[in-house]
Every structure is written in C-alpha cells, then in structure tokens.
PDB file of C-alpha atoms and ligand atoms in Angstrom:
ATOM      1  CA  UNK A  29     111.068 100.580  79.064  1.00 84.00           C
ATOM      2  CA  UNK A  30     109.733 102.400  76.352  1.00 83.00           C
ATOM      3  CA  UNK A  31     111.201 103.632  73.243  1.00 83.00           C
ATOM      4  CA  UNK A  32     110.402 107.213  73.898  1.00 88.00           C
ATOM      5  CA  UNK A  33     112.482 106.816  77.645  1.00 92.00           C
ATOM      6  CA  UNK A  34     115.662 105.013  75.760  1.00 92.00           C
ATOM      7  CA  UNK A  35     115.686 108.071  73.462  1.00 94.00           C
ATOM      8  CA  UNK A  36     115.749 110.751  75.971  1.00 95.00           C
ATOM      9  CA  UNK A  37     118.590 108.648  78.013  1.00 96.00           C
ATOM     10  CA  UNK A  38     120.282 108.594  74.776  1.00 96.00           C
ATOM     11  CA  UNK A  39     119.599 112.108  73.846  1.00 97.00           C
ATOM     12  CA  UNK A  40     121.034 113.274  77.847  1.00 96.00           C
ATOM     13  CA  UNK A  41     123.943 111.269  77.219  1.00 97.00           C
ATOM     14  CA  UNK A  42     124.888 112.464  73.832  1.00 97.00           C
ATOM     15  CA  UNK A  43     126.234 116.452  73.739  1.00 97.00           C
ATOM     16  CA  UNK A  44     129.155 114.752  76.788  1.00 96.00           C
ATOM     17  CA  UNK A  45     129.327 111.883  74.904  1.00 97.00           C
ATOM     18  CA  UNK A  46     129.909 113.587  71.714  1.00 98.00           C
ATOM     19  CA  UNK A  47     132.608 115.809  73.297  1.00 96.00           C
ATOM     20  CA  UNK A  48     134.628 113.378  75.310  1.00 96.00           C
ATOM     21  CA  UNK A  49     134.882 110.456  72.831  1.00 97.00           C
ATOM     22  CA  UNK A  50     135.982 112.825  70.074  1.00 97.00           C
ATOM     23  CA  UNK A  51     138.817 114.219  72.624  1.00 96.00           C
ATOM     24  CA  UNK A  52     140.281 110.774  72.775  1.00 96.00           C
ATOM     25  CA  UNK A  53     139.079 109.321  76.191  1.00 96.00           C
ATOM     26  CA  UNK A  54     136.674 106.316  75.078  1.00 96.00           C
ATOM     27  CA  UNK A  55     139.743 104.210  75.241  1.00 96.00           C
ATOM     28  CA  UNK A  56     138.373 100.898  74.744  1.00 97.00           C
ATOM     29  CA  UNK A  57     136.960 101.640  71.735  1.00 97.00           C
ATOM     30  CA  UNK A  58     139.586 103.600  70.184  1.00 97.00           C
ATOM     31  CA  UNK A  59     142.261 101.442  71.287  1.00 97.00           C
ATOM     32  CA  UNK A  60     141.243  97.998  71.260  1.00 98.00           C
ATOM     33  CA  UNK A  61     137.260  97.801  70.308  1.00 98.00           C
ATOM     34  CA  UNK A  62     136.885  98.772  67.002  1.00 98.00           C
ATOM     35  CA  UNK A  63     140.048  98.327  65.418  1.00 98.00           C
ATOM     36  CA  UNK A  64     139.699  94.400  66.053  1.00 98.00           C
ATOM     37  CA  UNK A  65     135.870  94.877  64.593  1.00 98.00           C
ATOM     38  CA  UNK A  66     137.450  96.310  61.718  1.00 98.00           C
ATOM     39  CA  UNK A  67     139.728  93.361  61.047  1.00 98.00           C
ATOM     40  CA  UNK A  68     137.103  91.101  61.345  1.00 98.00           C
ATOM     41  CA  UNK A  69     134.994  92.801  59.372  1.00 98.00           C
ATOM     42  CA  UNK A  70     134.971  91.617  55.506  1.00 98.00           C
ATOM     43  CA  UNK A  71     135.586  93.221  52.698  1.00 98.00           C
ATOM     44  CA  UNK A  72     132.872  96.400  52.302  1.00 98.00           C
ATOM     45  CA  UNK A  73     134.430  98.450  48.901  1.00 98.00           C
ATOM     46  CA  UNK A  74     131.615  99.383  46.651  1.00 98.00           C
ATOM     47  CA  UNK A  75     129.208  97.823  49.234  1.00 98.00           C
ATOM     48  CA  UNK A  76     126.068  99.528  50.139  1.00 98.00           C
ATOM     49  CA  UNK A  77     126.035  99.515  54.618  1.00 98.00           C
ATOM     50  CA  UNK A  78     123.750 100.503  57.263  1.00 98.00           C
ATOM     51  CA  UNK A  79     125.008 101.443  60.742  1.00 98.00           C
ATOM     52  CA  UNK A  80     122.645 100.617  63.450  1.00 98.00           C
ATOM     53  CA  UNK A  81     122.693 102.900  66.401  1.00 98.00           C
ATOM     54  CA  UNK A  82     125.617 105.033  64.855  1.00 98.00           C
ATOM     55  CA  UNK A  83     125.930 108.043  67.644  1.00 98.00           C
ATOM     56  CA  UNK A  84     128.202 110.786  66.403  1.00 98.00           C
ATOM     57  CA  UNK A  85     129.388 108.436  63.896  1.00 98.00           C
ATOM     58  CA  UNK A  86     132.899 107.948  64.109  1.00 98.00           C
ATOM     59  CA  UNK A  87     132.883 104.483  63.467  1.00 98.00           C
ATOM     60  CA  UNK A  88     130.600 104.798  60.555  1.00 98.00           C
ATOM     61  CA  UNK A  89     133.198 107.360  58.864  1.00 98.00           C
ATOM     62  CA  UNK A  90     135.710 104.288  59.255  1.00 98.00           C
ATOM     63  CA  UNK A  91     133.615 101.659  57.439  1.00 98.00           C
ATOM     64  CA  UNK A  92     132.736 104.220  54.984  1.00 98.00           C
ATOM     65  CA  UNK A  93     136.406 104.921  54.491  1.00 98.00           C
ATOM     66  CA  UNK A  94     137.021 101.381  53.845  1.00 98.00           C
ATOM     67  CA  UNK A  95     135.089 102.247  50.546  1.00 98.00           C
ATOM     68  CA  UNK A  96     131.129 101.412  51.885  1.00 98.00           C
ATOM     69  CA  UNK A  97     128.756 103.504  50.968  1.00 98.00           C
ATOM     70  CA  UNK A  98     126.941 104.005  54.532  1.00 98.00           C
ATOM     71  CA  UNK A  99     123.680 105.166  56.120  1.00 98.00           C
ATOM     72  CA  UNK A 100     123.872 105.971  59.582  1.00 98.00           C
ATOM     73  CA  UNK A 101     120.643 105.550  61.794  1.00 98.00           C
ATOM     74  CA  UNK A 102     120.275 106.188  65.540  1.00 97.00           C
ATOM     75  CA  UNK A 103     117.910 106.990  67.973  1.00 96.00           C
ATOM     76  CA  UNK A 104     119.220 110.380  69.572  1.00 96.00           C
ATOM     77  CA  UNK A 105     118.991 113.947  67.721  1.00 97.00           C
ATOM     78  CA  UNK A 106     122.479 115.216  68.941  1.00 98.00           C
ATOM     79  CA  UNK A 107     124.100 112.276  67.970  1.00 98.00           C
ATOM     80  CA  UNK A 108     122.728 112.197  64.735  1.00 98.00           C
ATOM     81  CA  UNK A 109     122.987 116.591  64.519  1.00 98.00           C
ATOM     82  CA  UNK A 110     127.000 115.822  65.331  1.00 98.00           C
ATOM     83  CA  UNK A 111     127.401 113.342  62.740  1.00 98.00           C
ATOM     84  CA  UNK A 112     125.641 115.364  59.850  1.00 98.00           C
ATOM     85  CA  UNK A 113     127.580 118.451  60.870  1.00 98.00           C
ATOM     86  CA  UNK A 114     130.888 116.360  60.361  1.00 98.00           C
ATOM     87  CA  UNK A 115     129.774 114.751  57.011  1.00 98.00           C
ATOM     88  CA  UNK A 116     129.705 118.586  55.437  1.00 98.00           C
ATOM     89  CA  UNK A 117     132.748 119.703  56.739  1.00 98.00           C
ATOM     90  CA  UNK A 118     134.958 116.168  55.193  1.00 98.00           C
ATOM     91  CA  UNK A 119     131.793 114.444  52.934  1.00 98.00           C
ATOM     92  CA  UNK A 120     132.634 110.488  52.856  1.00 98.00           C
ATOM     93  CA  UNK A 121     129.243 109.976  51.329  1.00 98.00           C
ATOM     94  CA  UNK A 122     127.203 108.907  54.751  1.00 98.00           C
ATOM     95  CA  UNK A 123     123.734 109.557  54.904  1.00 98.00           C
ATOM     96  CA  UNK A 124     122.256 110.233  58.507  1.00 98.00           C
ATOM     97  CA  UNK A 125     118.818 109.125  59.827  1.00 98.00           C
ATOM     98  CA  UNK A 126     116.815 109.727  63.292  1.00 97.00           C
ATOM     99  CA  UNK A 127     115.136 106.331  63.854  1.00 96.00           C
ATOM    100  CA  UNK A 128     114.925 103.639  66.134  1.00 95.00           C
ATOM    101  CA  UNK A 129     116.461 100.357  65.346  1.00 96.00           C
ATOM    102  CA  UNK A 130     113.173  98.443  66.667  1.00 94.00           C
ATOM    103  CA  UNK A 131     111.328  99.429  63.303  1.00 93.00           C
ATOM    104  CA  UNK A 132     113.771  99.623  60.571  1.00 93.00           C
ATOM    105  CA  UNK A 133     112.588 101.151  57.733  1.00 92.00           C
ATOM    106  CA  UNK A 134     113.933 100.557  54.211  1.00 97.00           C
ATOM    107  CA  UNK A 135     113.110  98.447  51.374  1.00 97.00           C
ATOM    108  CA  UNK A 136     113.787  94.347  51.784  1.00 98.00           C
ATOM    109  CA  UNK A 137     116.749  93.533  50.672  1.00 97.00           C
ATOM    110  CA  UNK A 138     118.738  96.928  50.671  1.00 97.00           C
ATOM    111  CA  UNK A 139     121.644  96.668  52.317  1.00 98.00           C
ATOM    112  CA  UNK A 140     124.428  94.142  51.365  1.00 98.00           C
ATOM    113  CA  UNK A 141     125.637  94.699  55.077  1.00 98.00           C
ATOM    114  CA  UNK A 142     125.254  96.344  58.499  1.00 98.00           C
ATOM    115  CA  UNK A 143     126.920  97.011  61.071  1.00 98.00           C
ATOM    116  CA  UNK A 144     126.058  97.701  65.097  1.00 98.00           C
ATOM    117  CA  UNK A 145     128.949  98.880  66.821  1.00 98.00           C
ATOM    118  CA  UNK A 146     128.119  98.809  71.353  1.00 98.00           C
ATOM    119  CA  UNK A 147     124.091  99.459  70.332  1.00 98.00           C
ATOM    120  CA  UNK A 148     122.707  95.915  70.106  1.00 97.00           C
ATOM    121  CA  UNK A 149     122.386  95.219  74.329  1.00 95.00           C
ATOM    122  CA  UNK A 150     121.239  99.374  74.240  1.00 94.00           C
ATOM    123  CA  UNK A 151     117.860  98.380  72.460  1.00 94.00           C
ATOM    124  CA  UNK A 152     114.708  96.723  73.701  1.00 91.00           C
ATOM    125  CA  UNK A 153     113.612  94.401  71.618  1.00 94.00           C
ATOM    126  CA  UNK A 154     116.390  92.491  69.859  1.00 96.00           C
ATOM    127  CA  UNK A 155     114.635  89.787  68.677  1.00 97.00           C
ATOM    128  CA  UNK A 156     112.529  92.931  66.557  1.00 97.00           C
ATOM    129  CA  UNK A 157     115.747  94.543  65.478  1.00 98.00           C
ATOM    130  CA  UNK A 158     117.467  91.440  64.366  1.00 98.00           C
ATOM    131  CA  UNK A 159     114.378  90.588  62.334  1.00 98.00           C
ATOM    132  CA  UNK A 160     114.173  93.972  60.637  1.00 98.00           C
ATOM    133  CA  UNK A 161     118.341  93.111  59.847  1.00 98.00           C
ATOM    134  CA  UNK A 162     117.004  90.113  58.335  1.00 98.00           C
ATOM    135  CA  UNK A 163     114.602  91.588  56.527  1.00 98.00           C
ATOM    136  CA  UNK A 164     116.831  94.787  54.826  1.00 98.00           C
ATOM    137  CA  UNK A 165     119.905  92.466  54.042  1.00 98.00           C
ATOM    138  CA  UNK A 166     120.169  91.314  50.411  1.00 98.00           C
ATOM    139  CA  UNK A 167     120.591  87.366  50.331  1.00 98.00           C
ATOM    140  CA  UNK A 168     124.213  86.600  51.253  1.00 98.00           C
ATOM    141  CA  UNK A 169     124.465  89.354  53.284  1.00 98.00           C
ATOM    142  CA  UNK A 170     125.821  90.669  56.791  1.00 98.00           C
ATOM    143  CA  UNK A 171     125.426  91.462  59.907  1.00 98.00           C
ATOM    144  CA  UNK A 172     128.448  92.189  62.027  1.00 98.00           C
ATOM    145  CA  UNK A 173     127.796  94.008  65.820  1.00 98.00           C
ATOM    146  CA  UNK A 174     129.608  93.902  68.803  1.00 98.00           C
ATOM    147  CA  UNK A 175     128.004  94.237  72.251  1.00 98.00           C
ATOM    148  CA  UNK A 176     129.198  94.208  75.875  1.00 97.00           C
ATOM    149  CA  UNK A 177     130.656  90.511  76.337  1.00 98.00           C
ATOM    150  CA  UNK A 178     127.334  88.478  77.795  1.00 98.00           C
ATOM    151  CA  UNK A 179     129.149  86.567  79.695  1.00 97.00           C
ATOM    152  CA  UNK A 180     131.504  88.909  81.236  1.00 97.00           C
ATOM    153  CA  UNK A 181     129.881  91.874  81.427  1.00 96.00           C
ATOM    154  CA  UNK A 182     126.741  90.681  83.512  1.00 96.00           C
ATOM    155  CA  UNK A 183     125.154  93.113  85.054  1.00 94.00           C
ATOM    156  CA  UNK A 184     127.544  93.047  87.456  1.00 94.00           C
ATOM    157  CA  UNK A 185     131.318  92.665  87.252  1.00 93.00           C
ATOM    158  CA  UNK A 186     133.907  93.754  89.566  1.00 92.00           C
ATOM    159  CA  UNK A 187     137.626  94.022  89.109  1.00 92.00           C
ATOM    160  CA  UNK A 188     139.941  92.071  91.268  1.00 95.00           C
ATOM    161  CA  UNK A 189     143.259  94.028  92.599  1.00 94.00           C
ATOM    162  CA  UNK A 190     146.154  92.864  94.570  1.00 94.00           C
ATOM    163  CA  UNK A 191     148.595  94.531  97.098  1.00 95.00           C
ATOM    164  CA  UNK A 192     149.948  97.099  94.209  1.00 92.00           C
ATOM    165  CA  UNK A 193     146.529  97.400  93.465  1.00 90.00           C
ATOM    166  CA  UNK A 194     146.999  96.086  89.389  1.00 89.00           C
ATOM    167  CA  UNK A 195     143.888  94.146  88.146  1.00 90.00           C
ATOM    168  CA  UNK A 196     144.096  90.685  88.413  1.00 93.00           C
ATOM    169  CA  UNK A 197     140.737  89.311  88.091  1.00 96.00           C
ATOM    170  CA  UNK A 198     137.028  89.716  87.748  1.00 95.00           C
ATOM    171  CA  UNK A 199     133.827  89.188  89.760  1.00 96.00           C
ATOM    172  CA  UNK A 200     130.897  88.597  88.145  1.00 96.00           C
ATOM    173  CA  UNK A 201     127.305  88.248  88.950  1.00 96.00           C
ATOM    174  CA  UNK A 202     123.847  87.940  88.249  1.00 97.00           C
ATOM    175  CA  UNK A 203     124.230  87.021  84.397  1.00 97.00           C
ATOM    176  CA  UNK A 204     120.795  85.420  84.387  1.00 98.00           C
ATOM    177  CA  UNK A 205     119.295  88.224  84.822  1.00 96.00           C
ATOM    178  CA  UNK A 206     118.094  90.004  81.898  1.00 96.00           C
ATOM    179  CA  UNK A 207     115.842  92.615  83.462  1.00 90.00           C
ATOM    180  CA  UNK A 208     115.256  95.758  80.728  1.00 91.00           C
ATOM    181  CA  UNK A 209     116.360  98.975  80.978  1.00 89.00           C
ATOM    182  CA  UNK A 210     118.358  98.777  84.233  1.00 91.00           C
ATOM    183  CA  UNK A 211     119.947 102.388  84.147  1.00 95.00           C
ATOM    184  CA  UNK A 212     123.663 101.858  84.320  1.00 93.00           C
ATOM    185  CA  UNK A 213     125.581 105.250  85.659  1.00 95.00           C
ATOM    186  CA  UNK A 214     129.198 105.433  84.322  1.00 93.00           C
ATOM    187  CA  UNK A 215     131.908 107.813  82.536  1.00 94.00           C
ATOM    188  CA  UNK A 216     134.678 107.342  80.409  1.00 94.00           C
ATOM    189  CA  UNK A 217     137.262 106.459  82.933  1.00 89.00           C
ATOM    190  CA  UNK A 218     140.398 108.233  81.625  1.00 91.00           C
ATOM    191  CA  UNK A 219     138.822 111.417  81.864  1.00 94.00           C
ATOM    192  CA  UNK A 220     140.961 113.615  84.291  1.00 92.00           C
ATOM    193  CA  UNK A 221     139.662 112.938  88.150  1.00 91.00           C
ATOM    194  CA  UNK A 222     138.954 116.949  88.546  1.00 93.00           C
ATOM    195  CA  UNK A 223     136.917 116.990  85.449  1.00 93.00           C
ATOM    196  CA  UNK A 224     134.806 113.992  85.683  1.00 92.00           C
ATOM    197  CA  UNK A 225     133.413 115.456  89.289  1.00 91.00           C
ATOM    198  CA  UNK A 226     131.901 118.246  87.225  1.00 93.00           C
ATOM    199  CA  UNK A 227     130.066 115.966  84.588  1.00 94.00           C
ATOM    200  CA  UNK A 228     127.095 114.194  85.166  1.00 93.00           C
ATOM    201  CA  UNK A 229     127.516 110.491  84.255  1.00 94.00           C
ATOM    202  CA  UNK A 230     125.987 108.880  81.635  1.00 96.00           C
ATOM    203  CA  UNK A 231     122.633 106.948  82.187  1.00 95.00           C
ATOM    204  CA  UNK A 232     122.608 104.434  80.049  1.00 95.00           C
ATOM    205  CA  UNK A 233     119.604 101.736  79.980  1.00 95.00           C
ATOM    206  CA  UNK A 234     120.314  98.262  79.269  1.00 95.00           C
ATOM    207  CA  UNK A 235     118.990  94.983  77.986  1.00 96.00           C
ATOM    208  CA  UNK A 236     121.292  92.222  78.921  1.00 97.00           C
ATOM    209  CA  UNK A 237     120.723  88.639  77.577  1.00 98.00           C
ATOM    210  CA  UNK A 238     122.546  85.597  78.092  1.00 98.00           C
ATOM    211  CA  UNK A 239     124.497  84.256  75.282  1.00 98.00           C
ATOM    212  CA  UNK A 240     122.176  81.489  74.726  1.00 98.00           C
ATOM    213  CA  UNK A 241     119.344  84.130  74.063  1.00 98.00           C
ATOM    214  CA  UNK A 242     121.609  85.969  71.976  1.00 98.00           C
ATOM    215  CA  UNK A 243     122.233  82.856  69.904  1.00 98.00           C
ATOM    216  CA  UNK A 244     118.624  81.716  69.504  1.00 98.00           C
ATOM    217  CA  UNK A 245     117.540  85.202  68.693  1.00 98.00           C
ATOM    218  CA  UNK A 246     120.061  85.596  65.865  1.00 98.00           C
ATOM    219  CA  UNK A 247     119.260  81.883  64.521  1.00 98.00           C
ATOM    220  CA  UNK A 248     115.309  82.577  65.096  1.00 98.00           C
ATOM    221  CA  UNK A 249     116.175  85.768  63.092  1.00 98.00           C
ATOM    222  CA  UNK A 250     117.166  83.274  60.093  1.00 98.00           C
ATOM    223  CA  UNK A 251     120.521  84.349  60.356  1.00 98.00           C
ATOM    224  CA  UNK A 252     123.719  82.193  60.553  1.00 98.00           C
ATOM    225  CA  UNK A 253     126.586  82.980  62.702  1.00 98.00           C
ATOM    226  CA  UNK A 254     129.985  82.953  61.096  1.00 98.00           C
ATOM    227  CA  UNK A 255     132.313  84.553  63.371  1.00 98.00           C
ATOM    228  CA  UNK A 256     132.763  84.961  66.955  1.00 98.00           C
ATOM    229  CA  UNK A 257     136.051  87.815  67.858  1.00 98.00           C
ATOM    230  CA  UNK A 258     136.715  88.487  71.620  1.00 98.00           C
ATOM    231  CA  UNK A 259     139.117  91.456  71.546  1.00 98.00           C
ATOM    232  CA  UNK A 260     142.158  91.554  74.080  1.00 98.00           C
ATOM    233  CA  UNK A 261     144.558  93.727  74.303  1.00 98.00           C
ATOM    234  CA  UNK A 262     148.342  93.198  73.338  1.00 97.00           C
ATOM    235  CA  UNK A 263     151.362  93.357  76.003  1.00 97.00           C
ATOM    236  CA  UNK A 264     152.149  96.479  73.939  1.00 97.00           C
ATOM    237  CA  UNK A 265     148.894  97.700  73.981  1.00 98.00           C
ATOM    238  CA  UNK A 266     148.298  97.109  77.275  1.00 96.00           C
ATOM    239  CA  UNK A 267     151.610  99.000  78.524  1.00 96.00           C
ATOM    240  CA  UNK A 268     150.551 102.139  75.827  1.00 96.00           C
ATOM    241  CA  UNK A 269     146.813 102.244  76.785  1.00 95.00           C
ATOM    242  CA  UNK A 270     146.489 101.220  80.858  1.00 93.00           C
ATOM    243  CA  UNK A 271     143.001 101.513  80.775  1.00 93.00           C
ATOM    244  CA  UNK A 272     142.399  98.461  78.329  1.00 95.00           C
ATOM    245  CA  UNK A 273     144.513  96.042  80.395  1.00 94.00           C
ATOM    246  CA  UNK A 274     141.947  94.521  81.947  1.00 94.00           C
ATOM    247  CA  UNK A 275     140.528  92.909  78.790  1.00 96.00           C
ATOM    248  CA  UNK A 276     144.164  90.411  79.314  1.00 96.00           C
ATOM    249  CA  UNK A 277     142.128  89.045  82.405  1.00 96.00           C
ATOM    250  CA  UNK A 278     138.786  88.073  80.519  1.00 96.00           C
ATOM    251  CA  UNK A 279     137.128  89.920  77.241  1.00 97.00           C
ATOM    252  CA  UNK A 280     134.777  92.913  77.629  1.00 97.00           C
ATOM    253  CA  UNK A 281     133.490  92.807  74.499  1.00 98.00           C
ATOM    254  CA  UNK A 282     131.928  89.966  72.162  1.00 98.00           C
ATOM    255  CA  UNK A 283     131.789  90.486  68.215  1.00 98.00           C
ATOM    256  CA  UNK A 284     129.354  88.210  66.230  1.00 98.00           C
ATOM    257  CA  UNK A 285     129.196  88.088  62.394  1.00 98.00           C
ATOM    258  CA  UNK A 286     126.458  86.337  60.907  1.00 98.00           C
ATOM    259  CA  UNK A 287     125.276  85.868  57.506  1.00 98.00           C
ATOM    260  CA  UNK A 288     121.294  85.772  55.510  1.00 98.00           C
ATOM    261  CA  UNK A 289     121.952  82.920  53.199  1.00 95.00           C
TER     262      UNK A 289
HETATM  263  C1  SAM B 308     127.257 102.864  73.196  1.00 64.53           C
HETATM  264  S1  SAM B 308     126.600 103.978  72.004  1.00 64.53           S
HETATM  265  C2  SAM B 308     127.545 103.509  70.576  1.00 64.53           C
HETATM  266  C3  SAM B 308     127.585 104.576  69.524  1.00 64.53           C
HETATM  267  C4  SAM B 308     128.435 104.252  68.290  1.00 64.53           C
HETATM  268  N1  SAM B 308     127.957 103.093  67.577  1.00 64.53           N
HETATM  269  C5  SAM B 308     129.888 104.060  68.674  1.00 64.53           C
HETATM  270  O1  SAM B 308     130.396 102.957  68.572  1.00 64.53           O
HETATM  271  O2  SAM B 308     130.521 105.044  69.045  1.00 64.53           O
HETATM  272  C6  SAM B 308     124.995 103.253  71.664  1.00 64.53           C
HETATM  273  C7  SAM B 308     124.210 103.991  70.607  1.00 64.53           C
HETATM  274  O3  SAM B 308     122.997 103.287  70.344  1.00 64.53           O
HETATM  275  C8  SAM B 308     121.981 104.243  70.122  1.00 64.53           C
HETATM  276  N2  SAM B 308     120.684 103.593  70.335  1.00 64.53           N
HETATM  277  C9  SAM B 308     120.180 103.089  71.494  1.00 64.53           C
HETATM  278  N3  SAM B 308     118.953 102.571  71.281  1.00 64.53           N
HETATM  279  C10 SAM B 308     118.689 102.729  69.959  1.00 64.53           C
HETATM  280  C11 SAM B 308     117.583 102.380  69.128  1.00 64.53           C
HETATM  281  N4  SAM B 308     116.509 101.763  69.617  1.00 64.53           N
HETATM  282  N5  SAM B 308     117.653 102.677  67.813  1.00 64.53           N
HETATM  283  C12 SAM B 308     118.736 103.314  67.294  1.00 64.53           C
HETATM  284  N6  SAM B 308     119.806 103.681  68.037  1.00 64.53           N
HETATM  285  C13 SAM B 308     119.790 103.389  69.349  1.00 64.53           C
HETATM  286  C14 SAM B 308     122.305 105.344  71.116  1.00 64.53           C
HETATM  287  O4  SAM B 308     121.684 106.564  70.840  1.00 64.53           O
HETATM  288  C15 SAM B 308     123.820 105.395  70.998  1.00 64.53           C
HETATM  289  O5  SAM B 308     124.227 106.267  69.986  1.00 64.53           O
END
C-alpha cells in the first residue's frame, strides 16, 4: 500500500477519532496504555523529543509536560490541524509537522529521544522508519514505541467467554502472516451502543510483523533494545475500567525501548 492510501485512511479516521478519544472512550490507552509507557519511559526534562505518528497529540502534550521539548509529526492533516489548534489555546512548547514517518526529515543527530506511541505496526516500511530513528537520534539516544502486542494481537484474535459471558481467554491466529495494509474496521468499544451505529468505523491499514522481524529490524537499524514493558491491568483497574480487563488474560500491547550507542 502506498503512502498516499495510508494517509487518506488516516485522514478518514481522524475528525471521529479526534472527537471520541478526547471524550474519554479510547480506554486502553487512557487507562492502562500510556500511563505504563510513561513509567517506563526515562527521564526527558530539558530533553529535545520527536513524536512519531503523534495524531491529535495528546500523548505528546504528556511527554512534553514531563519537561521535553517536543515536535510532533504525523501523517494526517486533521490530526495534525487538532493538535496545533490545542498548542495555542494551553502552549507547552510542541511544534507540529505533516510528514510521513517513512522519510524523516531533520538533521542527524537531532533528537536526544523519540517516541511512537500505537503508530509503528500503522506504517509501511519499518525497517525505513527505524533507520531514519537511527539516523536523527544523537549518540546515546532513544527510541521508546509501543505497538499492538505481535504476538497477541495477530491479525486475528478472538476473545474467549464463559457461561456469564466474562472473558476468559484468547484465540489467536495467523501471526505469520504479515501481509501490508490489511484494512482493519473497528471503533472504540465503550462508545454508547446507539451512538456507535451512527459512526462509520475506523479503517485502519496495518503492517503486522512477527516479533522476530521486529527484533532484527530494530538491531539491523543499529539500535539496541533495553526494555521490553507488557502492560496489564490491575485488579483495581480492571474492576474501575471493564473494558481493559482483558489485558489480565494475555497483553495487548508490547513497549520496546532501545538505545543508539
Ligand atoms: C493509532 S494512531 C495513534 C495516535 C497517537 N500516537 C496516540 O497515541 O493517540 C496512529 C497514528 O499514526 C499515524 N501514522 C500512520 N502512518 C504514518 C506515517 N507513515 N507517518 C506518520 N504518521 C503516521 C496516523 O495518522 C495516526 O495518527
């Protein structure tokens, strides 16, 4: 799939997106998701950061309110239109970019970190992208992403219910397959029943690898991995936020850290 053809998927997705994530319903990464990338993440004060695939950029205004100074980059106009629009009304410092993450363009060595929040398995070419990473990272510097868990999110996975209809396990399948740009049609699930029938679902195309491809891209990249975080959600968490419970039966989500030395 081409570029041009992620963008506009990206760019269809983004105004419902936009809306529906900053009312509170993308639970999984509210809840669970990116407060555990956050604690994994290392110390970023007076650092300089890129965000990779940003969208509307709440999770860039975090880092950058860990004390980063961030530049947000990512492939869809809304997204990018929604983040700017935010950074006038409550400045944190972020600067915003329309690009794609296949030809990253800044000076070598610029960044002394960046981060990819859920956009790494959304682009084409990752052995590209984690080159150009490579390539804008000062020496001793970061990269820390998280993607849809490789081994349990496949492209297909299936939850497992008993009589009372709780989920007790997963299916998986076909996680060889790493076929681009399968479209995947889905909507944040804790949207109200009535009001997800009038929205059209996301299409979102995707580039699954296997963990071992994953692992030889980032090494091939010249990058060492560090860190490995599966998030799961607490008992507590679980009872407060339903919708997350399922990552007690196996992760949904894989964070990697790894370092240019
Ligand atoms: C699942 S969303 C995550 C958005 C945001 N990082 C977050 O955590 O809320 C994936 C994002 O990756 C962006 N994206 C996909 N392909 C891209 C590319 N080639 N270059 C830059 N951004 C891209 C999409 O536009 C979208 O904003």
């Amino acid at each position: 799939m081409k570029a041009s053809d992620v963008a506009a998927h990206w760019e269809s997705n983004a105004e419902t997106w936009t809306v529906y994530s900053r009312a509170g319903y993308d639970k999984y990464r509210d809840a669970l998701n990116t407060p555990a990338f956050l604690e994994m993440l290392p110390p970023v004060a007076g650092l300089a950061g890129l965000d990779l695939g940003c969208g509307e950029g709440s999770n860039t205004r975090a880092v950058a309110r860990l004390g980063a100074r961030m530049t947000g980059l990512d492939i869809a106009p809304t997204f990018i239109r929604y983040a700017r629009e935010t950074e006038m009304q409550a400045p944190l410092g972020i600067d915003y970019i329309l690009g794609d993450g296949q030809c990253i363009d800044f000076p070598e060595a610029n960044f002394d970190f960046i981060t990819a929040f859920m956009s790494m398995m959304d682009m084409a070419d990752q052995r590209q992208v984690l080159k150009g990473i490579h390539y804008v990272l000062k020496p001793g510097g970061f990269l820390q992403f998280s993607i849809l868990h490789p081994c349990f999110m496949p492209p297909t996975r299936r939850n497992i219910r008993n009589e009372a209809g709780e989920r007790v396990a997963v299916e998986i399948a076909d996680y060889f397959d790493e076929s681009d740009g399968r479209i995947e049609r889905w909507i944040f699930s804790s949207i109200p029943q009535t009001e997800r029938a009038m929205l059209t679902p996301f299409a979102i195309p995707r580039f699954h690898r296997t963990l071992s491809t994953w692992v030889s891209m980032i090494v091939d990249a010249g990058l060492t991995i560090e860190a490995f975080g599966e998030p799961t959600a607490s008992p507590e968490l679980a009872r407060a936020e339903p919708v997350v419970a399922d990552t007690r039966i196996a992760p949904i989500f894989l964070h990697i850290r790894a370092r240019k030395l």
